[in-house]
Each structure stands twice: as structure tokens, then as C-alpha cells.
Coordinates of C-alpha atoms and ligand atoms in Angstrom, one line a residue:
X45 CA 68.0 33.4 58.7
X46 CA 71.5 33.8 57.4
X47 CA 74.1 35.6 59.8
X48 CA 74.0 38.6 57.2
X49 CA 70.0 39.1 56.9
X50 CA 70.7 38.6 60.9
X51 CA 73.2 41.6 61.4
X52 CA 71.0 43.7 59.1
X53 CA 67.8 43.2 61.1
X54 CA 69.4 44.1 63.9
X55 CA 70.7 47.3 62.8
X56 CA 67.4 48.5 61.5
X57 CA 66.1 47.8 65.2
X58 CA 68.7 49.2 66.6
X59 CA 68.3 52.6 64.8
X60 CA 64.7 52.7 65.5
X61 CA 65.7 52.6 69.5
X62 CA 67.9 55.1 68.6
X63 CA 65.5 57.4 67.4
X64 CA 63.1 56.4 69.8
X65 CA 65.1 57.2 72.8
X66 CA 63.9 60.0 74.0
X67 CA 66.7 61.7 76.9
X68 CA 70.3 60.8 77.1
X69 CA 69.7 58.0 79.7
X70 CA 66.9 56.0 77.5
X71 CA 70.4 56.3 75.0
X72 CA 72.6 55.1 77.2
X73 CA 70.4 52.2 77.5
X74 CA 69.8 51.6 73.5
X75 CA 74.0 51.5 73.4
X76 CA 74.1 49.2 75.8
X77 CA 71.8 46.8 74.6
X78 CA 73.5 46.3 71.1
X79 CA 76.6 47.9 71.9
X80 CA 77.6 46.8 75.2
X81 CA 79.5 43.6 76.4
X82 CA 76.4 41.4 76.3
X83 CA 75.0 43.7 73.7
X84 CA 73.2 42.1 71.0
X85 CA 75.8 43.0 68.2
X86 CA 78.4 42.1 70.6
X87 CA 76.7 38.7 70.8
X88 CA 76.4 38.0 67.1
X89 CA 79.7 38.9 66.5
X90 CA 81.2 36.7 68.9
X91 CA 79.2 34.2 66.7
X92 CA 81.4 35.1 64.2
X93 CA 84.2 32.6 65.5
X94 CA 82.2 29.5 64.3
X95 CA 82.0 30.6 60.6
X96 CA 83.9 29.4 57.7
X97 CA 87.0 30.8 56.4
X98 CA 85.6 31.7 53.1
X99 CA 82.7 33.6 54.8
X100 CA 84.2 35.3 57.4
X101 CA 85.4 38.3 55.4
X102 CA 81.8 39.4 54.0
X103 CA 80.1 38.6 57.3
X104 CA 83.0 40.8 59.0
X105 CA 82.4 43.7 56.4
X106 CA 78.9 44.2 57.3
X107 CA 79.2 43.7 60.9
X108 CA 81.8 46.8 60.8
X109 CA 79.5 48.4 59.2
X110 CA 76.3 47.8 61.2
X111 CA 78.8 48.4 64.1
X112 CA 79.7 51.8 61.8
X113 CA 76.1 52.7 61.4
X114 CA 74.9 51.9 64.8
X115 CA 77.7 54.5 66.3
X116 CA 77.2 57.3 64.2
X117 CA 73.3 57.3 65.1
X118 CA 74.0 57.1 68.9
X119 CA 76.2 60.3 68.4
X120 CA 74.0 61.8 66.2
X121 CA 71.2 61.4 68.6
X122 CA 73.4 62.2 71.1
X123 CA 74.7 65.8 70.2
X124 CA 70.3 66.4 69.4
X125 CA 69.5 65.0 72.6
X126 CA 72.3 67.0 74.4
X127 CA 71.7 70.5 72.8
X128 CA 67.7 70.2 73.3
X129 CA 68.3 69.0 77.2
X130 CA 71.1 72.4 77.3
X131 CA 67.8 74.8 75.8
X132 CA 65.4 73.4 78.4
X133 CA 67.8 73.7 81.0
X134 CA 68.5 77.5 79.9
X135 CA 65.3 78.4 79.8
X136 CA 64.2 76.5 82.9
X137 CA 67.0 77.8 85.1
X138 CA 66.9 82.0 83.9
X139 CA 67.6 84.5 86.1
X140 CA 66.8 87.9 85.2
X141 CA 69.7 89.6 86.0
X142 CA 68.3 92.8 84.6
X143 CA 69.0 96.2 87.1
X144 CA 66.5 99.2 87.5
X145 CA 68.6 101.6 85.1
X146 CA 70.1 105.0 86.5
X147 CA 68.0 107.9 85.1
X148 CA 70.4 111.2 84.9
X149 CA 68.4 114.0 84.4
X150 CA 69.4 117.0 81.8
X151 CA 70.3 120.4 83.5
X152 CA 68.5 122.9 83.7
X153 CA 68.3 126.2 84.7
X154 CA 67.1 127.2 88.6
X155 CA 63.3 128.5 88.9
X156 CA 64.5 132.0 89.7
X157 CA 66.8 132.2 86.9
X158 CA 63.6 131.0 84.9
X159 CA 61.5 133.3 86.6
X160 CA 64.1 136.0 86.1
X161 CA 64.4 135.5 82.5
X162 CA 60.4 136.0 82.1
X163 CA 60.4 139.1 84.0
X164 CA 63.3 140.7 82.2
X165 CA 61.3 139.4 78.8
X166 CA 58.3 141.6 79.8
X167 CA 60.1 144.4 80.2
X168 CA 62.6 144.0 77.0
X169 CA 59.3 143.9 75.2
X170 CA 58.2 147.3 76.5
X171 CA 61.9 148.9 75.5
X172 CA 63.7 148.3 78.8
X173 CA 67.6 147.9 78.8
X174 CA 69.3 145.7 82.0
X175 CA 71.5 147.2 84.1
X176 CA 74.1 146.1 87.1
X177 CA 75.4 147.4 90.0
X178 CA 78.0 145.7 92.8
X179 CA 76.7 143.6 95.2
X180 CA 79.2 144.9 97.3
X181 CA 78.5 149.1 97.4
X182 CA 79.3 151.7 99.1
X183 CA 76.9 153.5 102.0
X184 CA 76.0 156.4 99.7
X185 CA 74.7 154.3 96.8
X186 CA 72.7 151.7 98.9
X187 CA 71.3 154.3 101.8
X188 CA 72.6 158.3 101.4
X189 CA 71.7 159.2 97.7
X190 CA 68.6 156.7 98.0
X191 CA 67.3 159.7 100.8
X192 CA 67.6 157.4 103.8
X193 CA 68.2 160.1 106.3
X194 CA 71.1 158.9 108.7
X195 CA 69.9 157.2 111.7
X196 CA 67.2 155.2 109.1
X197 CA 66.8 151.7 110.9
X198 CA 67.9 149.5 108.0
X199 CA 71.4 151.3 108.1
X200 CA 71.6 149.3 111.6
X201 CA 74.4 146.7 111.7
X202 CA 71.4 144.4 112.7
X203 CA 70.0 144.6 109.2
X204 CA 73.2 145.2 106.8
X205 CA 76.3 143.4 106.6
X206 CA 79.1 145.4 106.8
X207 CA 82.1 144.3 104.5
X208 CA 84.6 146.8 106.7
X209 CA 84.6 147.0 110.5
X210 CA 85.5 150.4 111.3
X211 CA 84.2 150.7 114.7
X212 CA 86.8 152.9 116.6
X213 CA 87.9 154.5 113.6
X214 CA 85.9 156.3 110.9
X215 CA 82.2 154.3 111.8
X216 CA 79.8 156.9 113.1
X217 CA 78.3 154.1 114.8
X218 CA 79.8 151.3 116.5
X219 CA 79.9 148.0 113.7
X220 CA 79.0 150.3 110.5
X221 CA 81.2 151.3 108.0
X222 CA 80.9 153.0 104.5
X223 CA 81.5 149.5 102.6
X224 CA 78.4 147.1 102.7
X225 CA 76.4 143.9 101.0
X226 CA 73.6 146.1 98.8
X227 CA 70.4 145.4 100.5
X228 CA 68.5 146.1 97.9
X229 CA 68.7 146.9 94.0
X230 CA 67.4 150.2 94.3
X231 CA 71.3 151.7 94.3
X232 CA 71.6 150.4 90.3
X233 CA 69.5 153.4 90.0
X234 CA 71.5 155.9 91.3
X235 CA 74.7 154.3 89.2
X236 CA 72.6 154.8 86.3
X237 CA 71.3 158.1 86.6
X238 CA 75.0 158.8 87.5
X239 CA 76.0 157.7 83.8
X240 CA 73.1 158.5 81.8
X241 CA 71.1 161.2 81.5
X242 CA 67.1 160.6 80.5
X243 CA 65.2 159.3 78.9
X244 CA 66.2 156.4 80.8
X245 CA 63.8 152.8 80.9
X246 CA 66.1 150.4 82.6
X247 CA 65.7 147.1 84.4
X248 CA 68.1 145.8 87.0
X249 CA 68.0 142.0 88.5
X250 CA 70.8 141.1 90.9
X251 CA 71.4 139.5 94.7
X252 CA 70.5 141.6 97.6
X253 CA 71.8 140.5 101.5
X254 CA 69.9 141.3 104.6
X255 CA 71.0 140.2 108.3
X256 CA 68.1 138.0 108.7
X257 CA 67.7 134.4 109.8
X258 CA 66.1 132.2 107.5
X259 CA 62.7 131.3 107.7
X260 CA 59.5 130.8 105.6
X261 CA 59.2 134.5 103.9
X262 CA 62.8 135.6 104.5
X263 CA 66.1 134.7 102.9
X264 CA 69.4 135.9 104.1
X265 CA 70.2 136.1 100.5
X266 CA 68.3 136.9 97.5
X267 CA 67.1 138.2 94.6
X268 CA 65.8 141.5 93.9
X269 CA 64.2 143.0 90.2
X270 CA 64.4 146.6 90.4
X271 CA 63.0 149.0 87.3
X272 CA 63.4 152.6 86.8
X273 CA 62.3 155.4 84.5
X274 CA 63.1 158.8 83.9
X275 CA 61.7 160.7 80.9
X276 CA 59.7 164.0 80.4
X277 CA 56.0 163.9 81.7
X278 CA 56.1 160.8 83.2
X279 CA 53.1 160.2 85.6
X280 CA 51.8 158.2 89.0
X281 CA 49.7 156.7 85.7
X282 CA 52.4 155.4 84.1
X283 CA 53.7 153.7 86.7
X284 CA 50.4 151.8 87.5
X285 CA 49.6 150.6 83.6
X286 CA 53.2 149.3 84.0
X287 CA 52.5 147.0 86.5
X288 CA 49.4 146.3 85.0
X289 CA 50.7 144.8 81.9
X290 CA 53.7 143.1 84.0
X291 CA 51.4 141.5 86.3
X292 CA 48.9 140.0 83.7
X293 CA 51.8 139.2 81.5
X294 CA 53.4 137.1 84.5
X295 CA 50.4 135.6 86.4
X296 CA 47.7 135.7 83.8
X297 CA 45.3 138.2 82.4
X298 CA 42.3 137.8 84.6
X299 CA 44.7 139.1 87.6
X300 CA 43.8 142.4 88.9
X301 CA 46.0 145.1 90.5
X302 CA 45.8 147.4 93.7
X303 CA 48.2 150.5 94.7
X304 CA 48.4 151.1 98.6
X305 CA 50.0 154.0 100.2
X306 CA 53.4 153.2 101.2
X307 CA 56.3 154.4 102.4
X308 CA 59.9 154.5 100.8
X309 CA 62.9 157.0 101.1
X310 CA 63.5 157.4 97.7
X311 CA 60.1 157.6 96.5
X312 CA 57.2 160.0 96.9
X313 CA 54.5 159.1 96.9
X314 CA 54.9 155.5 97.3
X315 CA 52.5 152.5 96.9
X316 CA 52.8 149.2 97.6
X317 CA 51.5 146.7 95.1
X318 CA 49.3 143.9 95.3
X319 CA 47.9 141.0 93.3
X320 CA 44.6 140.0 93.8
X321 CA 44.8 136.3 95.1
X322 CA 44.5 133.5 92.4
X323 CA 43.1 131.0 94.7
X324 CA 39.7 133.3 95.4
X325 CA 39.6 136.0 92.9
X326 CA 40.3 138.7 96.0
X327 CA 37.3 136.9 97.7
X328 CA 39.6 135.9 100.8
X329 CA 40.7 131.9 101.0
X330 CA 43.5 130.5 103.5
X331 CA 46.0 130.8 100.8
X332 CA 45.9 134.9 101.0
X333 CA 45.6 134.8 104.6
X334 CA 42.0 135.7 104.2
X335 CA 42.8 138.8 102.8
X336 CA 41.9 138.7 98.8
X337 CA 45.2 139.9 98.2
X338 CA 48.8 139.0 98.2
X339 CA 51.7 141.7 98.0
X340 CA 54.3 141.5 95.1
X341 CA 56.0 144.4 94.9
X342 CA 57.2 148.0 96.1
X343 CA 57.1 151.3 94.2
X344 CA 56.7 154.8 93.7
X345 CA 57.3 158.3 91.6
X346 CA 61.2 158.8 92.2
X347 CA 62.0 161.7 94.9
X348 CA 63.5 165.1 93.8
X349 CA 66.4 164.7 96.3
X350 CA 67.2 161.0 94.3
X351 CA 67.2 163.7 91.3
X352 CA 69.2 165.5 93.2
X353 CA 72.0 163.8 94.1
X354 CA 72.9 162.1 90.8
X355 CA 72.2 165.9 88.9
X356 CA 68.9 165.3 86.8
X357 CA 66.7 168.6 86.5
X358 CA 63.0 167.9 88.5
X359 CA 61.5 170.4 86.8
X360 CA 62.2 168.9 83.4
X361 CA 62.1 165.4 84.2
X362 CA 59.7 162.5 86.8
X363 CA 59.9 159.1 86.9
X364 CA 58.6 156.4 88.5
X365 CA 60.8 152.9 89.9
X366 CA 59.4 149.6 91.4
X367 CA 61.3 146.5 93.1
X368 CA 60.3 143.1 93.7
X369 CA 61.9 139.9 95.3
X370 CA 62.2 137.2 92.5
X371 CA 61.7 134.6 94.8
X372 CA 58.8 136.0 96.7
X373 CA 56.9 136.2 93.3
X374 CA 58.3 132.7 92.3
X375 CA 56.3 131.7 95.5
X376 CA 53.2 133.3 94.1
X377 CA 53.3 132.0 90.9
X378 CA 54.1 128.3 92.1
X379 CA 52.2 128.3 95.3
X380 CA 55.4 127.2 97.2
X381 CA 54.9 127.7 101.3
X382 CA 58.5 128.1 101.7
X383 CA 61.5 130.6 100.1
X384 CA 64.1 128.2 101.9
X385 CA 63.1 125.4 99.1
X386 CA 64.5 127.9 96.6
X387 CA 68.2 128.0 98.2
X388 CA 68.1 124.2 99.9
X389 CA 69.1 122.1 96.9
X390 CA 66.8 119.5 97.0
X391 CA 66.6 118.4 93.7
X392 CA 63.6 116.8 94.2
X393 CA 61.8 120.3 94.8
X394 CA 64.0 122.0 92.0
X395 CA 63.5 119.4 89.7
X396 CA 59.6 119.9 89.1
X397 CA 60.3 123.4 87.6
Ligands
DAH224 N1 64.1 148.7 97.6 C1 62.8 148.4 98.2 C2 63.0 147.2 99.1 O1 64.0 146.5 99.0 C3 61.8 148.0 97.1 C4 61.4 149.2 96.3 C5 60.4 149.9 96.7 C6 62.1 149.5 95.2 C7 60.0 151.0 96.0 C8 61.7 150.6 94.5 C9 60.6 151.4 94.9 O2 62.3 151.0 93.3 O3 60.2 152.5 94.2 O4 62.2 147.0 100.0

């Protein structure tokens, strides 16, 4: 076999190891054995010493480009072999960097602004107009021209916070004065019935204060809906079909309704109102306390001296007025055990509202 047929033979073998090897070590190996110093090329080539002058040239030509060949598949191979050992090694070495995400939630409003809102709805549907008042008033609005006479026990400095201290001066009684945190709504009527003369269907929601410590069914601070009407030949019946509708509207129409005499300054007579329980249908379960029944709200037909004070005619004009602690009846409607949950700030609790 001539020195040419020689060199070609070779490179076809060599190409088939190329292509054959299978990582970048079995490659290494392939250059080696043709390309290294006792590499098989390497070896013919040095044969090419012994040839002839005239045959030298062509024989050299080839070899070059055997050698030419034989190079460009190695790298070839090489940058295939390189870039499919780099994908393996990618996917065999992936960490999942990936992080839980942070969920903001949207804002919303509070429960007792929500249950708020559906109150005043009820009552904007049956004509009503809202009304304010301060939350900080004065002694005659919140006690005197609500007909609390003057030693009445909520005027105590025990139960009312007192914005002035006049003890020694003015104060009839040590730690009162006239200037006070409302205690109740119930004064938005008298403003009202100040300014307006009948017929008058107002609601009023605002913040009340009371000196008490926090605990399961009392809040320091809180919310109070109060409603009032004045208008010719308004009656004790009037006042209970009211409620009625409010009630069914707010916790559902199969709820019933029960007036019990009551007492309140300002109103006469007076009834207290319950709600008969949604856990046993007014059968009696833990959840009422075995009673059937579960309190919602105060009321009554408003007292001639009320009418009194703020100059509306009794003989020409009755009307009835209710109040009710938003977050008392939020309790109801929710079932929550607890009216500090309300004012804590957990959004955990808030957030399922
Ligand atoms: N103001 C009373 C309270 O805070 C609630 C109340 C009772 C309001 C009877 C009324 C009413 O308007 O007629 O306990």
C-alpha cells in the first residue's frame, strides 16, 4: 500500500474513533493515538524523511490535510461532547432556588364598619337620614335632657370619663364635671330634635366610652347605633314592626323578636329587645346560655320630658328610639366569644371578615 492510500486509511479510522468516542476523555485518547508523539499520523509522517524528492511534495499535501481533517473533527467533537457533558451537569446538579412567595392581602374595611354599613342600609331603605353628634358632649346632652335625674349612677366618675376635672371648683361632685366622653348615642337625639322639628326618621352610628375594663362582653370603647323617630301618631307598634324588619333583614328571616319591660330615663315605657337564638330556634343550647334568647338591643316610646327639653309639643307628636352596640351584634351575627377580638388587631381574626 502506497504511503498516500496509507495516510488516507488512516484518516478514515481516525474519524470513525472520533465519532465513536463517546466523553471527552475516550477523545483525549483518539488524539493521542493519531495525534500524539507516538501517534500513528505522527509515525507515518516521520516516514516521510525516507521519500524521494519528487514525491515528497504530494505525500506532504495530503498528510497536512489528513493532519487538517483529523483536527477539525476532534474540535468538532469536542465542543458536542463539551456542551452535552455542560446539559447533563445542569440538570444533574439543580437546585431549586425557588422561595415561598409573600402573599399581601388587599384592604379592607373592619367588620364593624361592615356591619355598620348594613345596619345603616336597612334603615336608608325604610327613609332614615344619619345623623352625628360629638363624642366629646356636654353633661346636659349625654345625661340632663336624656331625663337622668341627678344622682343617676352612670353620671358616677366610675362609669364616665370626664374630659374636665373640676373637683373643687364648679363639680357638684368630687371628679365630675359638665364636659364628658358620650356614653352613649342617645344625645344625637336631643341635638337633633334641637335643629329639627318632626317629622324626624333619623339614624345615628358613632363611638361611645364607658370606664370599664376590658373583658369578654365589654369594651372600654365602642360603637353604638342609635335610631329615633318623631312624627304624628306614632305608636309602641311601630316601634316593634321596626325591629322586626331590622332584625330579619340583618340575621335572616326565620329570626323571631321579643319586647321585655325595661327600664331607660329617656323612654317610657321601655323594652329591651331580644333575638331568639340561631343556634336552637329559642329552644335553649349553650350558645344562649340556655336561655332561647340573646339580647340585641335597647328601646322605647321617647319620654315627654325628652320632648320637653328640646321644645317639641307631646300632645301633637310620639315617637319611639332604639340603640344597639355594633359590636355586640357583630358578635351575634359571627358567633365570635369575645368583643376584645374586634379592637386587638390580629389580622388573622380580622382578616376572615
Ligand atoms: N342608650 C342606651 C344604652 O346605651 C341604649 C338605648 C336604650 C337607646 C333605649 C335608646 C333607647 O334610644 O330608647 O344603654
Amino acid at each position: 500500500m502506497g504511503i498516500v492510500d496509507e495516510l488516507q486509511a488512516l484518516q478514515s479510522e481516525a474519524l470513525n474513533a472520533v465519532g465513536a468516542a463517546n466523553d471527552l476523555e475516550a477523545l483525549e485518547a483518539v488524539r493521542i493515538e493519531y495525534l500524539g508523539k507516538k501517534g500513528s499520523l505522527t509515525r507515518v509522517l516521520r516516514g516521510l524523511g525516507s521519500l524521494s524528492a519528487e514525491e515528497r511534495p504530494a505525500v506532504g499535501k495530503v498528510s497536512n490535510e489528513v493532519r487538517g481533517a483529523l483536527e477539525a473533527g476532534l474540535e468538532a467533537r469536542r465542543v458536542m461532547l463539551a456542551d452535552a457533558a455542560l446539559a447533563s451537569r445542569l440538570v444533574a446538579e439543580e437546585i431549586d432556588v425557588t422561595l415561598p412567595g409573600v402573599h399581601r392581602y388587599p384592604g379592607k374595611r373592619h367588620v364593624i364598619n361592615q356591619v355598620v354599613d348594613e345596619i345603616v342600609q336597612v334603615f336608608l331603605g325604610l327613609g332614615y337620614e344619619i345623623a352625628e353628634g360629638p363624642e366629646v358632649e356636654l353633661d346636659y346632652y349625654n345625661f340632663t335632657a336624656l331625663n337622668h335625674p341627678p344622682e343617676h349612677p352612670a353620671r358616677a366618675a366610675t362609669d364616665t370619663f370626664y374630659v374636665r376635672d373640676l373637683s373643687g371648683e364648679s363639680a357638684a361632685v368630687e371628679g365630675e364635671s359638665d364636659v364628658l366622653l358620650r356614653t352613649h348615642t342617645s344625645p344625637v337625639q336631643v341635638h337633633v330634635m334641637e335643629r329639627e322639628q318632626p317629622p324626624i326618621y333619623v339614624l345615628a352610628p358613632g363611638k361611645v366610652y364607658r370606664r370599664d375594663v376590658a373583658d369578654p362582653s365589654h369594651l372600654p370603647q365602642f360603637t353604638q347605633i342609635e335610631g329615633l323617630v318623631v312624627d304624628e301618631g306614632i305608636t309602641f307598634g311601630d316601634l316593634k314592626g321596626t325591629l322586626e324588619h331590622f332584625v330579619r333583614e340583618l340575621f335572616g328571616p326565620d329570626r323571631r323578636v321579643r319586647l321585655r319591660p325595661h327600664f331607660f330615663p329617656f323612654t317610657e315605657p321601655s323594652a329591651e329587645v331580644d333575638i331568639s337564638c340561631g343556634m336552637c330556634d329559642g329552644k335553649g343550647c349553650r350558645s344562649c346560655g340556655g336561655e332561647g334568647w340573646l339580647e340585641v338591643l335597647g328601646s322605647g316610646m321617647v319620654d315627654p320630658n325628652v320632648f320637653g327639653y328640646v321644645g317639641i309639643d307631646p300632645e301633637r307628636y310620639s315617637g319611639f328610639a332604639f340603640g344597639m352596640g355594633a359590636e355586640r351584634i357583630a358578635a351575634l351575627k359571627y358567633g365570635v366569644p369575645d368583643l376584645r377580638l374586634f379592637v386587638d388587631g390580629d389580622m388573622r381574626f380580622l382578616r376572615q371578615f
